Amino acid sequence: MRVEDPKLKAELSDLGVDIRSGACMAELTSLGIGGTTNLLRITKHESIPELILLLERHQIPYKFLGGGSNLLVGDGELPWLILQLAKPDQEIVIEGHLAHVDAAADLGRTVTFCAKHDLGGMEGLIGVPGTIGGALRMNAGAYGMQIGSYVREVKLYRAAKRSIEILRGTQISFEYRHTSFAPDDMMLAVTLELPSKPFKEILQGIRICNEKRRSSQPLGQKSAGCIFKNPPGASAGRMIDELGLKGLSVGDAKVSDRHANFFVNAGEASARDMLTLIANVRGRVENAFGVKLEHEVVVWDA
Ligand code: EPU
């Protein structure tokens, strides 16, 4: 999808939106898969309602991208524009037990920044790639914690109301890899309320989580983290492993040899390859265990 109309381009520019044409989603996602489109970088949160109205008036479909680390995007020329928040100069402000964080901030950097201010709780998320906004929308979690537990307030663009709003943490439901935000709501900023802990203690927790992750997940390879959610009381990774599917591949899309719920792009995998592999593994798990695995990865197929 291209923005060609000079008048529209000028209007976008007036809203503080930078247009990057020919953006390649393979370069903007951790899986390294995805076709091309125009990328609109938003520099002012306040301009979002007007931006959405403008795109709708021109009947231009769009999708909102976070850090691209839990995402499988389709191949070829994509039929929608991508919107993404530009990183602000100051991503995190600490105020006592509160961390005010821009949605575009890097998740790992936020964990360590808070740690340096003796604020803990988020150690489990170290090593999870992506932005705070993405982690919030998916209620990212690991090693017994989830980000939702620490959310005091969220600033978001609420698609249904076409306006920017502040929600209290108690107004949002955070479940396993799921939140009550609507699919087209856009996370803009969050205030986390974190427990005090000495930096050294947090650092120790961070080291332990890093070590666990390094020993069980294919960190150096292109992936989108776990492909499937764990069904209640079971582990998708263990089921896939038990079926002997580690190493199974379609083109360059491959079930990781290290963790069977991570599917890696071992070279030039296409979205088609990856989707075929996902469907294949899902079918085999259903046949063997009678369990229909649900995607954990978000799929934007063209
Ligand atoms: N297992 C196997 N073979 C494998 C992978 C796992 O037998 O190939 C076994 C493990 O030995 C373990 C059990 O399955 O007994 C669970 O494995 P693991 O501890 O690695 O956790 P997981 O359930 O596979 C979940 C999250 C991860 C998160 C880790 C650590 C989901 C879908 N996955 O993985 O999150 O990092 O726990 O807390 O909830 C993600 O969200 O993308 C993600 C990677």
Tab-separated table of C-alpha atoms and ligand atoms in Angstrom:
chain	number	residue	atom	x	y	z
A	1	MET	CA	0.000	0.000	0.000
A	2	ARG	CA	1.446	3.345	-1.030
A	3	VAL	CA	0.627	6.924	-0.131
A	4	GLU	CA	0.870	8.688	-3.494
A	5	ASP	CA	-1.529	11.649	-3.217
A	6	PRO	CA	0.608	14.799	-2.605
A	7	LYS	CA	-2.238	16.491	-0.693
A	8	LEU	CA	-2.556	13.523	1.671
A	9	LYS	CA	1.231	13.449	2.106
A	10	ALA	CA	1.173	17.125	3.105
A	11	GLU	CA	-1.690	16.543	5.560
A	12	LEU	CA	0.208	13.640	7.148
A	13	SER	CA	3.291	15.769	7.442
A	14	ASP	CA	1.239	18.516	9.166
A	15	LEU	CA	0.209	15.894	11.739
A	16	GLY	CA	3.865	15.173	12.516
A	17	VAL	CA	3.799	11.837	10.658
A	18	ASP	CA	6.969	10.724	8.837
A	19	ILE	CA	6.358	8.569	5.774
A	20	ARG	CA	8.831	5.828	4.861
A	21	SER	CA	7.925	4.249	1.568
A	22	GLY	CA	8.962	0.721	0.631
A	23	ALA	CA	9.412	-0.299	4.270
A	24	CYS	CA	10.253	-3.991	4.439
A	25	MET	CA	8.477	-5.876	7.220
A	26	ALA	CA	11.191	-8.536	7.173
A	27	GLU	CA	13.489	-5.824	8.563
A	28	LEU	CA	10.954	-4.673	11.148
A	29	THR	CA	10.126	-8.060	12.678
A	30	SER	CA	12.244	-10.454	14.723
A	31	LEU	CA	11.205	-13.361	12.463
A	32	GLY	CA	12.670	-11.544	9.463
A	33	ILE	CA	9.611	-12.343	7.359
A	34	GLY	CA	7.174	-10.005	5.618
A	35	GLY	CA	6.597	-7.943	2.495
A	36	THR	CA	6.682	-4.231	1.796
A	37	THR	CA	4.397	-1.278	2.433
A	38	ASN	CA	4.555	2.330	3.592
A	39	LEU	CA	5.445	2.955	7.216
A	40	LEU	CA	4.010	6.009	8.972
A	41	ARG	CA	5.935	7.052	12.084
A	42	ILE	CA	3.856	9.010	14.582
A	43	THR	CA	5.756	11.681	16.488
A	44	LYS	CA	2.806	13.182	18.429
A	45	HIS	CA	0.315	10.971	20.301
A	46	GLU	CA	-2.235	13.786	20.184
A	47	SER	CA	-2.380	13.644	16.392
A	48	ILE	CA	-3.591	10.010	16.322
A	49	PRO	CA	-7.389	10.609	16.323
A	50	GLU	CA	-7.010	13.014	13.413
A	51	LEU	CA	-4.610	10.660	11.618
A	52	ILE	CA	-7.080	7.770	11.868
A	53	LEU	CA	-9.915	9.965	10.563
A	54	LEU	CA	-7.740	11.027	7.660
A	55	LEU	CA	-6.841	7.438	6.733
A	56	GLU	CA	-10.471	6.368	6.993
A	57	ARG	CA	-11.598	9.283	4.849
A	58	HIS	CA	-9.172	8.064	2.162
A	59	GLN	CA	-10.251	4.434	2.771
A	60	ILE	CA	-6.689	3.423	3.539
A	61	PRO	CA	-6.408	0.306	5.714
A	62	TYR	CA	-3.686	0.325	8.382
A	63	LYS	CA	-2.143	-1.778	11.122
A	64	PHE	CA	-0.379	-0.660	14.253
A	65	LEU	CA	3.102	-2.080	14.842
A	66	GLY	CA	4.872	-2.347	18.191
A	67	GLY	CA	8.339	-3.893	18.295
A	68	GLY	CA	7.546	-6.608	15.728
A	69	SER	CA	8.799	-9.395	17.998
A	70	ASN	CA	5.612	-11.489	18.225
A	71	LEU	CA	4.470	-11.057	14.672
A	72	LEU	CA	4.274	-13.044	11.437
A	73	VAL	CA	3.585	-10.785	8.439
A	74	GLY	CA	2.484	-11.918	4.964
A	75	ASP	CA	4.639	-11.830	1.829
A	76	GLY	CA	4.718	-9.400	-1.106
A	77	GLU	CA	3.181	-5.937	-1.432
A	78	LEU	CA	0.971	-5.587	1.662
A	79	PRO	CA	-2.584	-4.205	1.408
A	80	TRP	CA	-2.303	-1.915	4.437
A	81	LEU	CA	-0.077	0.833	5.808
A	82	ILE	CA	1.881	0.349	8.991
A	83	LEU	CA	1.637	2.888	11.818
A	84	GLN	CA	4.337	2.971	14.474
A	85	LEU	CA	5.150	5.327	17.330
A	86	ALA	CA	8.463	7.164	17.032
A	87	LYS	CA	10.644	6.839	20.123
A	88	PRO	CA	10.476	10.003	22.270
A	89	ASP	CA	13.627	11.619	23.709
A	90	GLN	CA	12.707	10.550	27.213
A	91	GLU	CA	11.148	7.086	27.334
A	92	ILE	CA	10.929	6.504	31.090
A	93	VAL	CA	10.334	8.821	34.038
A	94	ILE	CA	10.613	7.457	37.587
A	95	GLU	CA	8.530	8.961	40.379
A	96	GLY	CA	8.824	7.052	43.657
A	97	HIS	CA	7.387	3.561	43.040
A	98	LEU	CA	5.983	4.596	39.688
A	99	ALA	CA	7.605	4.249	36.275
A	100	HIS	CA	5.932	6.298	33.528
A	101	VAL	CA	6.941	4.549	30.302
A	102	ASP	CA	6.297	5.437	26.665
A	103	ALA	CA	4.776	2.517	24.711
A	104	ALA	CA	7.639	2.678	22.193
A	105	ALA	CA	10.252	2.050	24.893
A	106	ASP	CA	12.227	-1.173	24.673
A	107	LEU	CA	10.992	-3.737	27.212
A	108	GLY	CA	14.441	-4.982	28.298
A	109	ARG	CA	15.786	-1.438	28.677
A	110	THR	CA	12.770	-0.550	30.818
A	111	VAL	CA	13.419	-3.524	33.132
A	112	THR	CA	17.067	-2.525	33.647
A	113	PHE	CA	16.305	1.207	33.946
A	114	CYS	CA	13.773	0.488	36.712
A	115	ALA	CA	16.256	-1.899	38.378
A	116	LYS	CA	18.825	0.909	38.566
A	117	HIS	CA	16.208	2.873	40.508
A	118	ASP	CA	15.722	-0.084	42.895
A	119	LEU	CA	12.376	-1.008	41.358
A	120	GLY	CA	11.890	-4.723	40.685
A	121	GLY	CA	9.167	-7.238	39.834
A	122	MET	CA	9.832	-7.341	36.100
A	123	GLU	CA	12.972	-9.524	36.178
A	124	GLY	CA	11.216	-12.404	34.359
A	125	LEU	CA	10.758	-10.241	31.272
A	126	ILE	CA	14.446	-9.651	30.737
A	127	GLY	CA	15.433	-11.104	27.389
A	128	VAL	CA	11.909	-10.834	25.967
A	129	PRO	CA	12.304	-8.703	22.847
A	130	GLY	CA	9.816	-5.978	21.937
A	131	THR	CA	8.336	-2.748	23.221
A	132	ILE	CA	6.466	-1.947	26.413
A	133	GLY	CA	3.338	-1.321	24.311
A	134	GLY	CA	3.498	-4.798	22.773
A	135	ALA	CA	4.195	-6.433	26.134
A	136	LEU	CA	1.204	-4.621	27.604
A	137	ARG	CA	-1.215	-5.541	24.813
A	138	MET	CA	-0.253	-9.238	25.000
A	139	ASN	CA	0.199	-9.250	28.792
A	140	ALA	CA	3.708	-10.606	28.320
A	141	GLY	CA	4.870	-12.922	31.064
A	142	ALA	CA	7.576	-15.376	31.990
A	143	TYR	CA	8.899	-17.256	35.008
A	144	GLY	CA	5.746	-16.799	37.051
A	145	MET	CA	5.152	-13.083	36.487
A	146	GLN	CA	3.128	-11.032	34.003
A	147	ILE	CA	3.360	-7.324	33.209
A	148	GLY	CA	-0.369	-6.782	33.877
A	149	SER	CA	0.187	-7.218	37.632
A	150	TYR	CA	2.134	-3.956	37.730
A	151	VAL	CA	-0.076	-1.742	35.581
A	152	ARG	CA	-1.421	1.278	37.428
A	153	GLU	CA	-2.606	3.282	34.416
A	154	VAL	CA	-2.585	3.082	30.617
A	155	LYS	CA	-2.804	5.892	28.079
A	156	LEU	CA	-4.235	4.554	24.825
A	157	TYR	CA	-6.032	5.472	21.637
A	158	ARG	CA	-9.430	3.807	22.019
A	159	ALA	CA	-10.646	2.898	18.585
A	160	ALA	CA	-14.300	2.565	19.631
A	161	LYS	CA	-14.362	6.106	21.054
A	162	ARG	CA	-11.928	7.565	18.544
A	163	SER	CA	-10.111	9.361	21.303
A	164	ILE	CA	-7.114	9.167	23.602
A	165	GLU	CA	-8.028	7.973	27.086
A	166	ILE	CA	-6.466	7.014	30.366
A	167	LEU	CA	-7.585	3.695	31.893
A	168	ARG	CA	-6.808	2.580	35.427
A	169	GLY	CA	-5.203	-0.852	35.770
A	170	THR	CA	-8.330	-2.112	37.539
A	171	GLN	CA	-10.431	-1.292	34.444
A	172	ILE	CA	-8.360	-3.664	32.299
A	173	SER	CA	-8.475	-7.435	32.459
A	174	PHE	CA	-5.103	-9.159	32.108
A	175	GLU	CA	-5.199	-12.881	31.422
A	176	TYR	CA	-2.683	-15.401	30.106
A	177	ARG	CA	-1.332	-13.703	26.939
A	178	HIS	CA	-4.606	-11.837	26.572
A	179	THR	CA	-6.015	-8.443	27.583
A	180	SER	CA	-9.374	-6.689	27.351
A	181	PHE	CA	-8.005	-4.065	24.929
A	182	ALA	CA	-9.784	-4.062	21.544
A	183	PRO	CA	-7.682	-5.294	18.587
A	184	ASP	CA	-7.439	-1.792	17.095
A	185	ASP	CA	-6.723	0.081	20.353
A	186	MET	CA	-3.227	1.569	20.385
A	187	MET	CA	-1.101	1.527	23.524
A	188	LEU	CA	0.598	4.916	23.988
A	189	ALA	CA	2.069	4.944	27.494
A	190	VAL	CA	1.832	3.086	30.778
A	191	THR	CA	2.437	3.818	34.436
A	192	LEU	CA	3.841	0.788	36.245
A	193	GLU	CA	3.769	0.544	40.028
A	194	LEU	CA	6.759	-1.570	41.049
A	195	PRO	CA	7.968	-2.986	44.364
A	196	SER	CA	11.175	-1.600	45.920
A	197	LYS	CA	14.113	-3.997	45.798
A	198	PRO	CA	17.835	-3.375	46.086
A	199	PHE	CA	19.510	-3.188	42.673
A	200	LYS	CA	21.855	-6.081	43.492
A	201	GLU	CA	18.935	-8.395	44.311
A	202	ILE	CA	17.128	-7.479	41.084
A	203	LEU	CA	20.333	-8.051	39.132
A	204	GLN	CA	20.617	-11.530	40.582
A	205	GLY	CA	17.033	-12.314	39.495
A	206	ILE	CA	17.818	-10.934	36.029
A	207	ARG	CA	20.907	-13.166	35.776
A	208	ILE	CA	18.928	-16.276	36.756
A	209	CYS	CA	16.177	-15.564	34.198
A	210	ASN	CA	18.758	-14.798	31.491
A	211	GLU	CA	20.491	-18.090	32.205
A	212	LYS	CA	17.237	-20.102	32.122
A	213	ARG	CA	16.269	-18.479	28.850
A	214	ARG	CA	19.686	-18.992	27.270
A	215	SER	CA	19.665	-22.671	28.174
A	216	SER	CA	16.175	-23.438	26.837
A	217	GLN	CA	15.405	-20.982	23.986
A	218	PRO	CA	17.046	-20.333	20.587
A	219	LEU	CA	18.002	-16.735	21.380
A	220	GLY	CA	20.459	-16.104	18.565
A	221	GLN	CA	18.025	-17.124	15.836
A	222	LYS	CA	15.235	-15.268	14.070
A	223	SER	CA	11.965	-16.185	15.801
A	224	ALA	CA	8.772	-14.684	17.195
A	225	GLY	CA	9.101	-16.413	20.561
A	226	CYS	CA	6.570	-19.162	21.223
A	227	ILE	CA	4.282	-19.857	18.269
A	228	PHE	CA	1.426	-21.426	20.258
A	229	LYS	CA	-0.138	-20.631	23.619
A	230	ASN	CA	0.142	-23.343	26.215
A	231	PRO	CA	-3.196	-25.117	26.565
A	232	PRO	CA	-4.499	-25.227	30.164
A	233	GLY	CA	-2.304	-27.506	32.247
A	234	ALA	CA	-0.041	-28.540	29.347
A	235	SER	CA	2.993	-27.341	27.414
A	236	ALA	CA	2.797	-26.862	23.643
A	237	GLY	CA	6.598	-27.152	23.426
A	238	ARG	CA	6.645	-30.477	25.231
A	239	MET	CA	3.847	-31.933	23.058
A	240	ILE	CA	5.592	-30.905	19.820
A	241	ASP	CA	8.865	-32.286	21.166
A	242	GLU	CA	7.247	-35.591	22.168
A	243	LEU	CA	6.093	-36.012	18.576
A	244	GLY	CA	9.718	-35.752	17.454
A	245	LEU	CA	9.067	-32.614	15.413
A	246	LYS	CA	12.165	-30.603	16.393
A	247	GLY	CA	14.008	-29.785	13.178
A	248	LEU	CA	10.916	-30.271	10.982
A	249	SER	CA	11.019	-27.677	8.200
A	250	VAL	CA	9.134	-26.165	5.296
A	251	GLY	CA	11.615	-24.223	3.158
A	252	ASP	CA	13.680	-22.220	5.646
A	253	ALA	CA	10.926	-22.217	8.303
A	254	LYS	CA	11.989	-24.700	10.952
A	255	VAL	CA	10.904	-26.022	14.339
A	256	SER	CA	13.794	-25.067	16.625
A	257	ASP	CA	16.109	-27.867	17.748
A	258	ARG	CA	16.346	-26.186	21.132
A	259	HIS	CA	12.699	-25.411	22.017
A	260	ALA	CA	9.906	-27.036	20.030
A	261	ASN	CA	7.453	-24.133	20.457
A	262	PHE	CA	9.896	-21.722	18.798
A	263	PHE	CA	9.796	-21.798	14.990
A	264	VAL	CA	12.819	-20.133	13.449
A	265	ASN	CA	13.573	-18.517	10.132
A	266	ALA	CA	16.794	-20.329	9.279
A	267	GLY	CA	17.466	-18.246	6.156
A	268	GLU	CA	14.996	-16.862	3.661
A	269	ALA	CA	11.723	-18.324	4.952
A	270	SER	CA	8.538	-16.846	3.496
A	271	ALA	CA	5.319	-16.282	5.413
A	272	ARG	CA	3.823	-19.107	3.321
A	273	ASP	CA	6.573	-21.492	4.529
A	274	MET	CA	6.030	-20.504	8.149
A	275	LEU	CA	2.219	-20.710	7.950
A	276	THR	CA	2.436	-24.140	6.296
A	277	LEU	CA	4.775	-25.351	9.038
A	278	ILE	CA	2.471	-23.954	11.745
A	279	ALA	CA	-0.595	-25.654	10.191
A	280	ASN	CA	1.307	-28.918	9.794
A	281	VAL	CA	2.486	-29.010	13.433
A	282	ARG	CA	-0.933	-27.933	14.708
A	283	GLY	CA	-2.590	-30.755	12.755
A	284	ARG	CA	-0.151	-33.355	14.092
A	285	VAL	CA	-0.644	-32.209	17.696
A	286	GLU	CA	-4.417	-32.354	17.241
A	287	ASN	CA	-4.252	-35.874	15.786
A	288	ALA	CA	-1.963	-37.148	18.515
A	289	PHE	CA	-3.320	-35.359	21.597
A	290	GLY	CA	-6.771	-34.127	20.545
A	291	VAL	CA	-5.695	-30.569	21.439
A	292	LYS	CA	-6.262	-27.610	19.105
A	293	LEU	CA	-3.317	-25.300	19.756
A	294	GLU	CA	-4.059	-21.581	19.644
A	295	HIS	CA	-1.643	-19.112	18.042
A	296	GLU	CA	0.400	-17.066	20.460
A	297	VAL	CA	2.109	-15.269	17.599
A	298	VAL	CA	0.030	-12.539	15.929
A	299	VAL	CA	-0.483	-13.200	12.209
A	300	TRP	CA	-1.017	-10.397	9.681
A	301	ASP	CA	-1.468	-12.394	6.526
A	302	ALA	CA	-1.886	-10.367	3.361
B	1	EPU	N1	9.790	-28.750	26.961
B	1	EPU	C1	10.165	-29.867	26.274
B	1	EPU	N2	10.653	-29.707	25.004
B	1	EPU	C2	10.762	-28.491	24.404
B	1	EPU	C3	10.368	-27.347	25.124
B	1	EPU	C4	9.881	-27.506	26.414
B	1	EPU	O1	10.060	-30.982	26.769
B	1	EPU	O2	11.203	-28.436	23.262
B	1	EPU	C5	9.313	-28.919	28.350
B	1	EPU	C6	10.293	-28.292	29.343
B	1	EPU	O3	11.313	-29.184	29.687
B	1	EPU	C7	9.386	-27.938	30.491
B	1	EPU	C8	8.053	-27.632	29.837
B	1	EPU	O4	8.110	-28.207	28.536
B	1	EPU	O5	9.230	-29.040	31.338
B	1	EPU	C9	7.794	-26.129	29.739
B	1	EPU	O6	8.832	-25.524	28.981
B	1	EPU	P1	9.406	-24.060	29.297
B	1	EPU	O7	9.778	-23.966	30.739
B	1	EPU	O8	10.420	-23.748	28.279
B	1	EPU	O9	8.183	-23.145	29.175
B	1	EPU	P2	7.119	-23.007	28.038
B	1	EPU	O10	5.808	-23.354	28.652
B	1	EPU	O11	7.490	-23.729	26.802
B	1	EPU	C10	6.556	-20.529	28.646
B	1	EPU	C11	6.208	-19.343	27.807
B	1	EPU	C12	7.474	-18.636	27.355
B	1	EPU	C13	8.285	-18.229	28.584
B	1	EPU	C14	8.626	-19.471	29.371
B	1	EPU	C15	9.340	-19.176	30.673
B	1	EPU	C16	4.168	-19.729	26.562
B	1	EPU	C17	3.572	-20.178	25.290
B	1	EPU	N3	5.489	-19.777	26.637
B	1	EPU	O12	7.218	-21.447	27.765
B	1	EPU	O13	7.069	-17.463	26.671
B	1	EPU	O14	9.475	-17.573	28.187
B	1	EPU	O15	7.384	-20.164	29.726
B	1	EPU	O16	8.459	-18.659	31.614
B	1	EPU	O17	3.450	-19.328	27.472
B	1	EPU	C18	6.546	-16.442	24.568
B	1	EPU	O18	5.562	-15.975	25.118
B	1	EPU	O19	6.802	-16.221	23.364
B	1	EPU	C19	7.433	-17.298	25.341
B	1	EPU	C20	8.507	-17.836	24.810
